[in-house]
Coordinates of C-alpha atoms and ligand atoms in Angstrom, one line a residue:
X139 CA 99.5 65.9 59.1
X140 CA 101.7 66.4 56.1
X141 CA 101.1 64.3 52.8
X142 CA 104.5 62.9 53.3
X143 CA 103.6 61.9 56.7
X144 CA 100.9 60.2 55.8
X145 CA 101.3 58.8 52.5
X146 CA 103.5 56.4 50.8
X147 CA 106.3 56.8 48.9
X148 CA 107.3 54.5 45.6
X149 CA 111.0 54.7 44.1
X150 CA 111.4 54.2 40.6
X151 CA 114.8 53.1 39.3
X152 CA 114.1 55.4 36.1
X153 CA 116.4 53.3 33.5
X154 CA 114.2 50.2 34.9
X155 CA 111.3 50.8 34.9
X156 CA 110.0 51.1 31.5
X157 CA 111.2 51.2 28.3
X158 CA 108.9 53.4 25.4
X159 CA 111.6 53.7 22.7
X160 CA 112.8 50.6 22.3
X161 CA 116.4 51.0 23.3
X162 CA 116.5 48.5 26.2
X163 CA 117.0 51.4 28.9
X164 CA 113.3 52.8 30.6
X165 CA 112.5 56.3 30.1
X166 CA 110.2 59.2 30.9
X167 CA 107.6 58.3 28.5
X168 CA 107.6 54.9 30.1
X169 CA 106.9 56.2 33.5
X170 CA 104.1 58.5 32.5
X171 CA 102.3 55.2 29.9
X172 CA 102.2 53.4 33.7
X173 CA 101.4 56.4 36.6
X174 CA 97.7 54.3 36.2
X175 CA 99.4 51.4 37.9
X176 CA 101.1 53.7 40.8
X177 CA 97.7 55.5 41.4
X178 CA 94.5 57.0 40.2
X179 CA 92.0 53.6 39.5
X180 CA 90.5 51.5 41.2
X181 CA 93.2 49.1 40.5
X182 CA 96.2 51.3 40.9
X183 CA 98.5 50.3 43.8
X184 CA 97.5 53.0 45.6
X185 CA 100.8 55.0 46.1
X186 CA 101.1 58.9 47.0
X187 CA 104.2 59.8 45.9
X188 CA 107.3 58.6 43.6
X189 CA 111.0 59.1 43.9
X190 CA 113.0 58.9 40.7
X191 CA 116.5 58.3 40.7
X192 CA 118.5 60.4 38.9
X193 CA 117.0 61.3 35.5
X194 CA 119.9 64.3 34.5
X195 CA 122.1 64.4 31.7
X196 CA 125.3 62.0 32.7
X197 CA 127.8 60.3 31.4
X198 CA 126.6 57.4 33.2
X199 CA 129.5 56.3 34.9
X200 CA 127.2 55.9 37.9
X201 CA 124.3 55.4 36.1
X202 CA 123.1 58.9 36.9
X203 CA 124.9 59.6 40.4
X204 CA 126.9 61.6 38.5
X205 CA 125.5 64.6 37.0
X206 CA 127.2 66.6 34.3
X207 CA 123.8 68.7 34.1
X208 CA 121.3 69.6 36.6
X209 CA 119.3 71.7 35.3
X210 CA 117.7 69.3 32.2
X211 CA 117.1 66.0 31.4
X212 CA 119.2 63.0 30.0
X213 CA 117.9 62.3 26.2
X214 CA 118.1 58.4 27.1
X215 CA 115.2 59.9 29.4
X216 CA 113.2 62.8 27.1
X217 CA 113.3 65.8 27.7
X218 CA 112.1 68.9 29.6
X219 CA 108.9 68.8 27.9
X220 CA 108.5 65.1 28.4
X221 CA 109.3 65.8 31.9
X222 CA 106.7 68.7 32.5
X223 CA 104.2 66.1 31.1
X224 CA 104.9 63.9 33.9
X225 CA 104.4 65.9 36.6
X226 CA 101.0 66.9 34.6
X227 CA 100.0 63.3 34.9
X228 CA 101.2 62.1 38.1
X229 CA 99.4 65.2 39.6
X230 CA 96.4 64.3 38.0
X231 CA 96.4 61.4 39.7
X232 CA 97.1 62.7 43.0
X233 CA 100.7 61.0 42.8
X234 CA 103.6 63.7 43.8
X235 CA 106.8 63.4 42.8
X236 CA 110.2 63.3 44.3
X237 CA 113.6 64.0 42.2
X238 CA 116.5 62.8 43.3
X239 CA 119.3 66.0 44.2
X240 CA 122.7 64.7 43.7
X241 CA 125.1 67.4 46.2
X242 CA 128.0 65.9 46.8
X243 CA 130.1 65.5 43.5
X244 CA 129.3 65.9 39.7
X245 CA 130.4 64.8 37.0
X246 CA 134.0 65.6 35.9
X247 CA 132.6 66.3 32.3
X248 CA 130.0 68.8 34.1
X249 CA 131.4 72.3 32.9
X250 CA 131.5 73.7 36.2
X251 CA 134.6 71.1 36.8
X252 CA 136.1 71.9 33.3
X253 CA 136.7 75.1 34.4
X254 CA 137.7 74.1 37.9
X255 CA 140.6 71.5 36.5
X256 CA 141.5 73.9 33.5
X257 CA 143.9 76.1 35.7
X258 CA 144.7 77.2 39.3
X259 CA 143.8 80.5 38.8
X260 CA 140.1 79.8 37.3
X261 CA 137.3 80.9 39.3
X262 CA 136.1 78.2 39.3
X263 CA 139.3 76.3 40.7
X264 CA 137.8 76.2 44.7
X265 CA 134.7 75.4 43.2
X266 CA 136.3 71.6 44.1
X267 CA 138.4 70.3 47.0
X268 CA 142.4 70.5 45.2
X269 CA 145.2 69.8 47.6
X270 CA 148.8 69.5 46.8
X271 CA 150.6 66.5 47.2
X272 CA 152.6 65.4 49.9
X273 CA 156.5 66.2 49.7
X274 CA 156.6 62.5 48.3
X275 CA 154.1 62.7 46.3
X276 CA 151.7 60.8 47.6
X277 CA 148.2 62.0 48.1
X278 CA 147.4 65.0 51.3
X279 CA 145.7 62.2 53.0
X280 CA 144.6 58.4 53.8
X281 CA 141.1 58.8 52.5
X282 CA 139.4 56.2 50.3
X283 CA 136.9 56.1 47.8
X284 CA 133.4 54.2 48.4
X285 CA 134.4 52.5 45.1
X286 CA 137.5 51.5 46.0
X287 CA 141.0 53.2 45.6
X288 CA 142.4 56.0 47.0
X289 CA 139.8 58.9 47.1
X290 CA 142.3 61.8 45.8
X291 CA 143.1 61.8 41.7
X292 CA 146.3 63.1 40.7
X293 CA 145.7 65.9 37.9
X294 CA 148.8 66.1 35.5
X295 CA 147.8 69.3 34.2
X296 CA 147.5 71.2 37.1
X297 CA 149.8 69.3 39.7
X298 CA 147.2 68.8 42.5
X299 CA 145.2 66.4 44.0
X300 CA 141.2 66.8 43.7
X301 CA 138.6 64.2 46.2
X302 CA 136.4 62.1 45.0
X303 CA 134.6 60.2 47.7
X304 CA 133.3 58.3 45.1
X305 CA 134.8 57.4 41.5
X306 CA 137.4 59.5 39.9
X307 CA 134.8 60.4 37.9
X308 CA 132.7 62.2 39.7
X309 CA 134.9 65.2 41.9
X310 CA 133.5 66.1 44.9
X311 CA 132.3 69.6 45.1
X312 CA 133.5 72.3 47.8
X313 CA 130.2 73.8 49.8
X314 CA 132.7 75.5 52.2
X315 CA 132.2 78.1 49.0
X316 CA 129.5 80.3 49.3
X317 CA 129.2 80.6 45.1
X318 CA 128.5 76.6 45.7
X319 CA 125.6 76.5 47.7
X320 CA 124.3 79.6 45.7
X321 CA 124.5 77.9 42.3
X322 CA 122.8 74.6 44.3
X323 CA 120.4 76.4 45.5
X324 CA 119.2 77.6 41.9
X325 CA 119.1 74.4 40.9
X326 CA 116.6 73.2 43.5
X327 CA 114.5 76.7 42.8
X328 CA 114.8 75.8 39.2
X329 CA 112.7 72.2 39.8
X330 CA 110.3 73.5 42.6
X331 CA 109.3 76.2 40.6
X332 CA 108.5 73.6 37.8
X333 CA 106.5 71.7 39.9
X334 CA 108.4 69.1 42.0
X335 CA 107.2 68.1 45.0
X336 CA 110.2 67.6 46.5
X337 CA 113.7 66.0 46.5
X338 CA 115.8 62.7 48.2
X339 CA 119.7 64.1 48.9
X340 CA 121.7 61.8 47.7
X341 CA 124.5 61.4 50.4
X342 CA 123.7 64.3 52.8
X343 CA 126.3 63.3 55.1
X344 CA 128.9 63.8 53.6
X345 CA 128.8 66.8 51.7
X346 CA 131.3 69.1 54.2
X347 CA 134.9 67.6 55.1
X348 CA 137.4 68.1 57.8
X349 CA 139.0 71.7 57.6
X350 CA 142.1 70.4 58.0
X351 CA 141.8 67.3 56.2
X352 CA 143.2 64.8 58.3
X353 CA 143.7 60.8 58.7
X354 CA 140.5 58.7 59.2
X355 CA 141.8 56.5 61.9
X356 CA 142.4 53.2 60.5
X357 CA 140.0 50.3 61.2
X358 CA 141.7 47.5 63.4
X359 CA 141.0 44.8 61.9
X360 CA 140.1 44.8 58.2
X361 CA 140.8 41.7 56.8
X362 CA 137.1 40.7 55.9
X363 CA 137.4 43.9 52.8
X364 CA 138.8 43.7 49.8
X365 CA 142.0 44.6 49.5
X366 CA 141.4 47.8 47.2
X367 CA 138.5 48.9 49.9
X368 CA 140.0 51.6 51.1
X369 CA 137.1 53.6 52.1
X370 CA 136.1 50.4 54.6
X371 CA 139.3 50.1 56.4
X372 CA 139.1 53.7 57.7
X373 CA 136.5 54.7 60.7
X374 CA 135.1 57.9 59.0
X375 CA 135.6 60.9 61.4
X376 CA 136.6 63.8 59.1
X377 CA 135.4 62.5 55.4
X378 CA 131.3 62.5 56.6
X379 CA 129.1 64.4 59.0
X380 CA 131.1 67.0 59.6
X381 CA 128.9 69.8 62.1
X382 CA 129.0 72.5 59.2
X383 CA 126.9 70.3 57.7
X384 CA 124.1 71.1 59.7
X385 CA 123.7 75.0 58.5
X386 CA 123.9 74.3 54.8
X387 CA 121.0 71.7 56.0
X388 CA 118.4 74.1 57.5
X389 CA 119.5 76.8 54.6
X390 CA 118.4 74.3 51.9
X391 CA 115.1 73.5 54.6
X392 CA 114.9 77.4 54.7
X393 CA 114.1 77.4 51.1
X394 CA 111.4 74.3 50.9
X395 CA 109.7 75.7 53.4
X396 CA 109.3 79.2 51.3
X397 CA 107.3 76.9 49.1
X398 CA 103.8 74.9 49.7
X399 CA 104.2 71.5 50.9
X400 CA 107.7 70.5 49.9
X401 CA 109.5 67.5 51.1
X402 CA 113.1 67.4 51.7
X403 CA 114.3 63.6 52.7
X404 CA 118.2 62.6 52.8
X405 CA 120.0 60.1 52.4
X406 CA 122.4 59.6 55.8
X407 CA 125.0 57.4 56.4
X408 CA 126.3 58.1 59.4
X409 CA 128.2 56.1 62.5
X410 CA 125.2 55.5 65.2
X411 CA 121.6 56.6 65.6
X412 CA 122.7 59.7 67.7
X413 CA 124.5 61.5 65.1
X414 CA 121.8 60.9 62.4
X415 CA 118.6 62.0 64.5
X416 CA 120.9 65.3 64.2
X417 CA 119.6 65.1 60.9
X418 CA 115.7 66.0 61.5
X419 CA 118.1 69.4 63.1
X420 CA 117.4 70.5 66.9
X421 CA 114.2 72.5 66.0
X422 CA 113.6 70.2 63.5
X423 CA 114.6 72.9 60.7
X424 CA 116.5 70.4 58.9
X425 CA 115.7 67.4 56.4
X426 CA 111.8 66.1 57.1
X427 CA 113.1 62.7 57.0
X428 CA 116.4 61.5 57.1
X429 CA 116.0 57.8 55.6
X430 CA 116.0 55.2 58.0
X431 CA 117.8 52.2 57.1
X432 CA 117.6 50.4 60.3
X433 CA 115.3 47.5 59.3
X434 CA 117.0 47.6 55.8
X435 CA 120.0 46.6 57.8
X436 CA 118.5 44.1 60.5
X437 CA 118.4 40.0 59.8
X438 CA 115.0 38.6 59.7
X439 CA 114.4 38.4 63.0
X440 CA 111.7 39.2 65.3
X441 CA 113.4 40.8 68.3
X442 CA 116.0 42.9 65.6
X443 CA 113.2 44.1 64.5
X444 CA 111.1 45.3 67.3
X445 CA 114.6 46.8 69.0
X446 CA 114.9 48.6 65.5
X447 CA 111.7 49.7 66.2
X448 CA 111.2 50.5 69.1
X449 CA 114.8 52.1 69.6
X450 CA 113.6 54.7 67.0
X451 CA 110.8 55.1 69.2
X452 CA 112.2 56.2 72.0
X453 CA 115.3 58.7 70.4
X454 CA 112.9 60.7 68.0
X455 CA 112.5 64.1 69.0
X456 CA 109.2 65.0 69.8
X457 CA 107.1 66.0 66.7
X458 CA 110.0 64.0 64.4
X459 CA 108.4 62.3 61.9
X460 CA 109.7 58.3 61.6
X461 CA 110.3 56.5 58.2
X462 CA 111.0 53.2 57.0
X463 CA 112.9 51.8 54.3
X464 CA 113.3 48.1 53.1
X465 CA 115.1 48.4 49.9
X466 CA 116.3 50.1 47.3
X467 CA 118.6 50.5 44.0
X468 CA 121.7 50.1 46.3
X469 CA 120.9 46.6 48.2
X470 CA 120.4 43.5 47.8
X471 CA 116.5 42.6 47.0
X472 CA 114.1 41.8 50.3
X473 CA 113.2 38.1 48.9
X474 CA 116.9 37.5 48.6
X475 CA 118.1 39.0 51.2
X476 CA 115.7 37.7 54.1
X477 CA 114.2 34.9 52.0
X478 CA 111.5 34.7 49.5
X479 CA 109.5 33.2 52.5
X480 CA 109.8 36.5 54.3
X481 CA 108.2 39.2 52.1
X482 CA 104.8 38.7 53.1
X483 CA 105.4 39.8 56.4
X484 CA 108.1 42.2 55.9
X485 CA 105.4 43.8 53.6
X486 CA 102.5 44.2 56.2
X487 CA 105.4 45.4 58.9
X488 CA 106.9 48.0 56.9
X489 CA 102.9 49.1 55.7
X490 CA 101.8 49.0 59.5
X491 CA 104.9 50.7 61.5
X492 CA 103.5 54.3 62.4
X493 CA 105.8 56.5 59.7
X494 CA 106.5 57.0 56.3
X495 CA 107.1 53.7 54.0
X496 CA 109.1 53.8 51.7
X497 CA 108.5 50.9 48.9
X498 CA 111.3 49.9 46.7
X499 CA 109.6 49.4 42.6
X500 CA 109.7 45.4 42.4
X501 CA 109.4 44.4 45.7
X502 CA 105.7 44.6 45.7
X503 CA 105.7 41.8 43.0
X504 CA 108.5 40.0 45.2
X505 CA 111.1 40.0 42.6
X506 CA 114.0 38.2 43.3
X507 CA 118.0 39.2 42.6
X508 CA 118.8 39.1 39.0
X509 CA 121.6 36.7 38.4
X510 CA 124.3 38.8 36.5
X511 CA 127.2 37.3 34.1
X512 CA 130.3 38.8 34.8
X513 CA 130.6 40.2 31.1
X514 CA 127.4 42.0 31.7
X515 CA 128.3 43.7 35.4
X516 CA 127.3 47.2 35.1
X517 CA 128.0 49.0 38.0
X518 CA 131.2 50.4 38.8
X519 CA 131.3 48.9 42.6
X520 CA 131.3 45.3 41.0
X521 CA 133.2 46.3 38.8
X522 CA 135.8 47.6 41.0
X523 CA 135.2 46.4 44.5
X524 CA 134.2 42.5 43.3
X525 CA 131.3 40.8 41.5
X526 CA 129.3 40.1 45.0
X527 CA 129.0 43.7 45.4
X528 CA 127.3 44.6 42.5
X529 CA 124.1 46.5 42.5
X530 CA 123.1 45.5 39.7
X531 CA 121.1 42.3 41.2
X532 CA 118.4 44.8 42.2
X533 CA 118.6 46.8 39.4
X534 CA 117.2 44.6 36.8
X535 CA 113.8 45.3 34.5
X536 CA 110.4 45.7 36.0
X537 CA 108.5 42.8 35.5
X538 CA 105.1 44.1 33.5
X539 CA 103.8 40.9 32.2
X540 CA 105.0 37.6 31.4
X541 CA 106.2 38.6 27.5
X542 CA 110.2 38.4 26.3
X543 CA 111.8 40.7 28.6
X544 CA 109.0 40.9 31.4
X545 CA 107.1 43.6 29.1
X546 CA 109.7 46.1 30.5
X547 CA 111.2 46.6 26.5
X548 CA 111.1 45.6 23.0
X549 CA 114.3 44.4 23.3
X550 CA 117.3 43.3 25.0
X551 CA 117.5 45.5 28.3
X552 CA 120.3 47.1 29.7
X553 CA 120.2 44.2 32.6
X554 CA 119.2 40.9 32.1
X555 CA 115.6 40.1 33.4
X556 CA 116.0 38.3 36.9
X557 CA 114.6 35.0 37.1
X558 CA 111.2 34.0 37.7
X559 CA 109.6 37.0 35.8
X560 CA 106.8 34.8 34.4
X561 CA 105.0 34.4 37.6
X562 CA 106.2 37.4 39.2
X563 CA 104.9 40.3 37.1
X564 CA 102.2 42.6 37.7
X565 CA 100.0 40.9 34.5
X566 CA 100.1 37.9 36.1
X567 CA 99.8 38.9 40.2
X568 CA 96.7 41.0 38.8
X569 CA 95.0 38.2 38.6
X570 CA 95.5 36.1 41.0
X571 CA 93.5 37.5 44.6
X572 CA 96.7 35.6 47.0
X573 CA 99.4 37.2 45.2
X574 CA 102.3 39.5 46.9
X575 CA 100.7 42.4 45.0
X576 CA 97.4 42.0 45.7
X577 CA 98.4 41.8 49.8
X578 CA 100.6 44.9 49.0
X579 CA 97.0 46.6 47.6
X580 CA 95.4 45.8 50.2
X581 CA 97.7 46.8 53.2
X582 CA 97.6 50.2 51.3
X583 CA 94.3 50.5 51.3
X584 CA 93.6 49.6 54.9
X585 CA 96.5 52.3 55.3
X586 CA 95.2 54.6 54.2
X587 CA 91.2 54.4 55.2
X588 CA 92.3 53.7 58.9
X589 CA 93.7 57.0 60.9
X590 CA 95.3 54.1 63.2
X591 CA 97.3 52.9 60.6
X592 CA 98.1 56.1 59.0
X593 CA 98.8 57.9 61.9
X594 CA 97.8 56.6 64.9
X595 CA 100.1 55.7 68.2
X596 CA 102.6 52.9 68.4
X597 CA 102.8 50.3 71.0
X598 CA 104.8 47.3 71.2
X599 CA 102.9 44.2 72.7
X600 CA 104.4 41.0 73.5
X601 CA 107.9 42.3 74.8
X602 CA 109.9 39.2 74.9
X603 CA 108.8 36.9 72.4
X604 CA 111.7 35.5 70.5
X605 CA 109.1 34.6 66.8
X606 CA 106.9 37.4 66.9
X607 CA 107.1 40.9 66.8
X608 CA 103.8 42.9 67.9
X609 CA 102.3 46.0 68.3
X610 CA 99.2 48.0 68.6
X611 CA 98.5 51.1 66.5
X612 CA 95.7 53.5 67.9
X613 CA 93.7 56.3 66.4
X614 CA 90.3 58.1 67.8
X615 CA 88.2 54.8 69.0
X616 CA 90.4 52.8 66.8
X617 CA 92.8 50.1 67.6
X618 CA 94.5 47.4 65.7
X619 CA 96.3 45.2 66.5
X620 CA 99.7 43.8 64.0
X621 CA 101.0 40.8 64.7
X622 CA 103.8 39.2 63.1
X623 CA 104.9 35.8 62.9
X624 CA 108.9 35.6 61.7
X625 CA 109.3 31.9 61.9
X626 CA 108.4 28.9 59.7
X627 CA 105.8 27.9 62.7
X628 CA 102.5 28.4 64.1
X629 CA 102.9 30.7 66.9
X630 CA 100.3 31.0 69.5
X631 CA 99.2 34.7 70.9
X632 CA 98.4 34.8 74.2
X633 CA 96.8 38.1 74.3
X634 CA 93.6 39.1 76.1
X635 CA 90.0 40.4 74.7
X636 CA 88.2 40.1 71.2
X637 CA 89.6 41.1 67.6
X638 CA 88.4 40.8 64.4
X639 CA 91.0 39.9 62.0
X640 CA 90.9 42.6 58.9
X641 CA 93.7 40.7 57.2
X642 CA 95.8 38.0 56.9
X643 CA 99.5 37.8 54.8
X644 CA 98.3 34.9 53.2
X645 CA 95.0 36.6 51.8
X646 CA 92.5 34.0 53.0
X647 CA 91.5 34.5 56.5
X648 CA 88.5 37.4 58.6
X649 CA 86.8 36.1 61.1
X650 CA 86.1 37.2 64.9
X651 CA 88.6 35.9 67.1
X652 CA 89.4 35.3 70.7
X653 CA 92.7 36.7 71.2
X654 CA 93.5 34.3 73.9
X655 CA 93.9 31.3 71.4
X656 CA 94.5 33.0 68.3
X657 CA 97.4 30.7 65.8
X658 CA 99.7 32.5 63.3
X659 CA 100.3 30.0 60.6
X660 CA 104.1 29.9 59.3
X661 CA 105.1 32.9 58.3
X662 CA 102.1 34.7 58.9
X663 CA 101.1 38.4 59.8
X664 CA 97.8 39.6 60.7
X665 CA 96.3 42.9 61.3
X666 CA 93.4 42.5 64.0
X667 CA 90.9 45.2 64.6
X668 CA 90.8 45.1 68.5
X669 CA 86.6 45.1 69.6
X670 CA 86.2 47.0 72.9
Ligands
GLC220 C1 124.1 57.1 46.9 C2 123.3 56.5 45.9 C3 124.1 55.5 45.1 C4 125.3 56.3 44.5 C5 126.1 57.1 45.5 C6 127.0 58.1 44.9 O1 124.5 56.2 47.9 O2 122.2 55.9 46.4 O3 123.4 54.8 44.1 O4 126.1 55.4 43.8 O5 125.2 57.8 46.4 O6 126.2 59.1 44.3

């Protein structure tokens, strides 16, 4: 197996994570003063790969989403030197690392869209999807924007239209050009060749639109969006996944693959499992894994779960490699989100699943939504689209150690520090053998020193049960068994033969048991090696 089938991969929320220079915002430097904690001691968390968000020069209107350079780095962040360091190190320490590729739109200060808006007849002008207005003057079609508004900017100087599927900031870029996807595809040579290990596509779905540009049909009935939410009152047929997509897919695989041991993972957002296992392509010549955001998207519930689960089971293509994701810089934090009394056992579920985890920095410390005052809402969706759907709430400052501002900076960070950050921080969880992170060190390790957990079979067990959600994972001669407990009671398993229990969620429990009368506590998960 590949080392991203087998590994673990750790996203880093660059302006978040660690701050060297004392401006408030993390940085480079700060990433490379901690790679100790991601891997390489005996303490490390035991990770095999980060993904960085965006780290390129921007102006920041998406706090990186919106590139005005791709082939350098952002001086908030260092520099290319800085960044060569970093891979150094991380290498070093066996940790590979993931940038994030950003296809869809630039910047409109990136030159490429200077050019493209300074004139109809610049070379550049197709570069970017222009349409004329309709005879009215209102714009070619009902699109909307993910931020909210109308997804088409009138352009004064040049009297057309150009799309943004995002803000008016950053234009969407035209890959029906050829000259696009050539000057893309230097920029992903010009990071493999330095070094990276591979790259997470920020919106792969939607990169190609309609030919003909017409009407989404509208949604019928909308009334739970905000008025100015265009972009959720429209069923998305011809703004996203459109089939072209798919070629410009396995051309961008064609090139990782001329290259040792390159990942290519996408982000896709499309309308139902059938059109995104499109993603892993029909030969599987396209992205190696298309993030999964089922269980990112399911209640905490045990029977959502396991269908999740074992849904994805059944539609991958053989030899398609499964992935799970349980948060990240776009959602709402795990504890919040399903309950601080959940993480425990969403942590040993998403290290157990057979496929590729995906760990969110912070949740491993269980850190909680920050609370954010409206004068300090950063990001342009709460800004635009209402203060509940910020992003900000899980974008707040790593939580190092229990000093002023959680250790992440010298001073006042860009986000305030979510609450709670004297308990959970990694000083602090360090030391104490029952915390979150120590359980999240030890469901790595077991991870990875057990080919059943790493990459053994998956089996569900106990089909029906309503509170707990099962399964067996099964490598060589070995076999464990997980089994989670999603309520707030002790759940009997009625299961049959001998087990010895490797580890609990609460940290306190191995002993030999009889699997006929084995008791989850509240809230429990356990991971049972099965004795033949
Ligand atoms: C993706 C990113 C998100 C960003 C958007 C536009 O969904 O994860 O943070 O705002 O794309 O690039």
């Amino acid at each position: 197996m590949d080392w991203w089938q087998t590994g673990i991969i750790y996203q880093i929320y660059p302006r978040s994570f660690k701050d060297s220079n004392g401006d408030g915002i993390g940085d480079l430097e700060g990433i490379i003063s901690q790679l100790d904690y991601l891997n390489g001691t005996p303490e490390s968390l035991g990770i095999d790969a980060i993904w960085i968000s965006p780290i390129f020069p921007s102006p920041m209107a998406d706090f990186g989403y919106d590139i005005s350079d791709y082939t350098n780095i952002h001086p908030i962040f260092g520099n290319l030197e800085a960044f060569d360091r970093l891979i150094d190190e991380a290498h070093r320490r066996n940790i590979r690392v993931i940038l994030d590729f950003v296809p869809n739109h630039t910047s409109d200060e990136h030159e490429w869209f200077l050019e493209s808006r300074s004139s109809r007849d610049n070379p550049k002008r197709d570069w970017y999807i222009w349409r004329d207005a309709k005879p009215d003057g209102s714009p070619p079609n009902n699109w909307g924007s993910m931020f909210g508004g109308e997804a088409w900017t009138w352009d004064e100087q040049t009297q057309q239209y150009y799309l943004h599927l995002f803000l008016d900031k950053q234009p969407d870029l035209n890959w029906r050009n050829p000259e696009v996807e050539a000057a893309m595809l230097d920029v992903l040579r010009f990071w493999l060749d330095r070094g990276v290990d591979g790259f997470r596509i920020d919106v792969m779905s939607y990169i190609v639109k309609d030919k003909h540009f017409r009407d989404n049909p509208v949604l019928p009935d909308v009334r739970a969006v905000a008025p100015n939410n265009l972009w959720g009152k429209l069923e998305h047929l011809y703004d996203i996944d459109q089939p072209e997509t798919h070629d410009i897919i396995r051309r961008i695989r064609r090139l990782f693959d001329s290259y040792q041991q390159r990942v290519l993972i996408g982000e896709v957002w499309v309308a139902n499992q059938e059109a995104w296992i499109k993603y892993y392509g029909q030969n599987l010549d396209e992205l190696h894994l298309p993030f999964n955001f089922d269980l990112l998207l399911c209640p905490w519930d045990a029977g959502a779960m396991r269908t999740a689960v074992n849904n994805l089971e059944a539609a991958l293509p053989v030899g398609a490699h499964p992935n799970y994701v349980l948060g990240n810089h776009d959602i709402s934090r795990l504890a919040t989100r399903f309950g601080e009394r959940a993480i425990r056992v969403a942590a040993m579920m998403l290290l157990t699943l057979r496929g590729t985890p995906t760990i969110y920095m912070g949740e491993e410390l269980g850190m909680i939504d920050g609370v954010i005052p409206p004068e300090r809402i950063q990001d342009p969706q709460g800004i635009n689209l209402g203060a509940d759907r910020t992003r900000d709430v899980c974008r707040t400052p790593f939580q190092w150690s229990s000093d002023s501002f959680a250790g992440f900076s010298i001073v006042e960070p860009w986000l305030p520090v979510a609450e709670g950050h004297l308990t959970r921080n990694v000083e602090v969880q360090s030391r104490d053998p029952y915390s979150i992170l120590s359980l999240y060190r030890q469901l790595i390790r077991l991870r990875r020193n057990s080919p059943a957990l790493g990459s053994g079979s998956y089996q569900e067990v106990l089909k029906d049960s309503e509170t707990c959600f099962a399964y067996l994972r099964e490598a060589e001669d070995e076999q464990y068994l997980i089994a989670l407990n999603f309520t707030n009671c002790e759940q009997q398993l009625i299961l049959e033969g001998q087990g010895k229990i490797l580890l609990s969620t609460h940290l306190d429990r191995e002993e030999t048991v009889d699997l006929s009368t084995v008791t989850l506590r509240p809230d429990e998960g356990l991971i049972i090696r099965l004795i033949k």
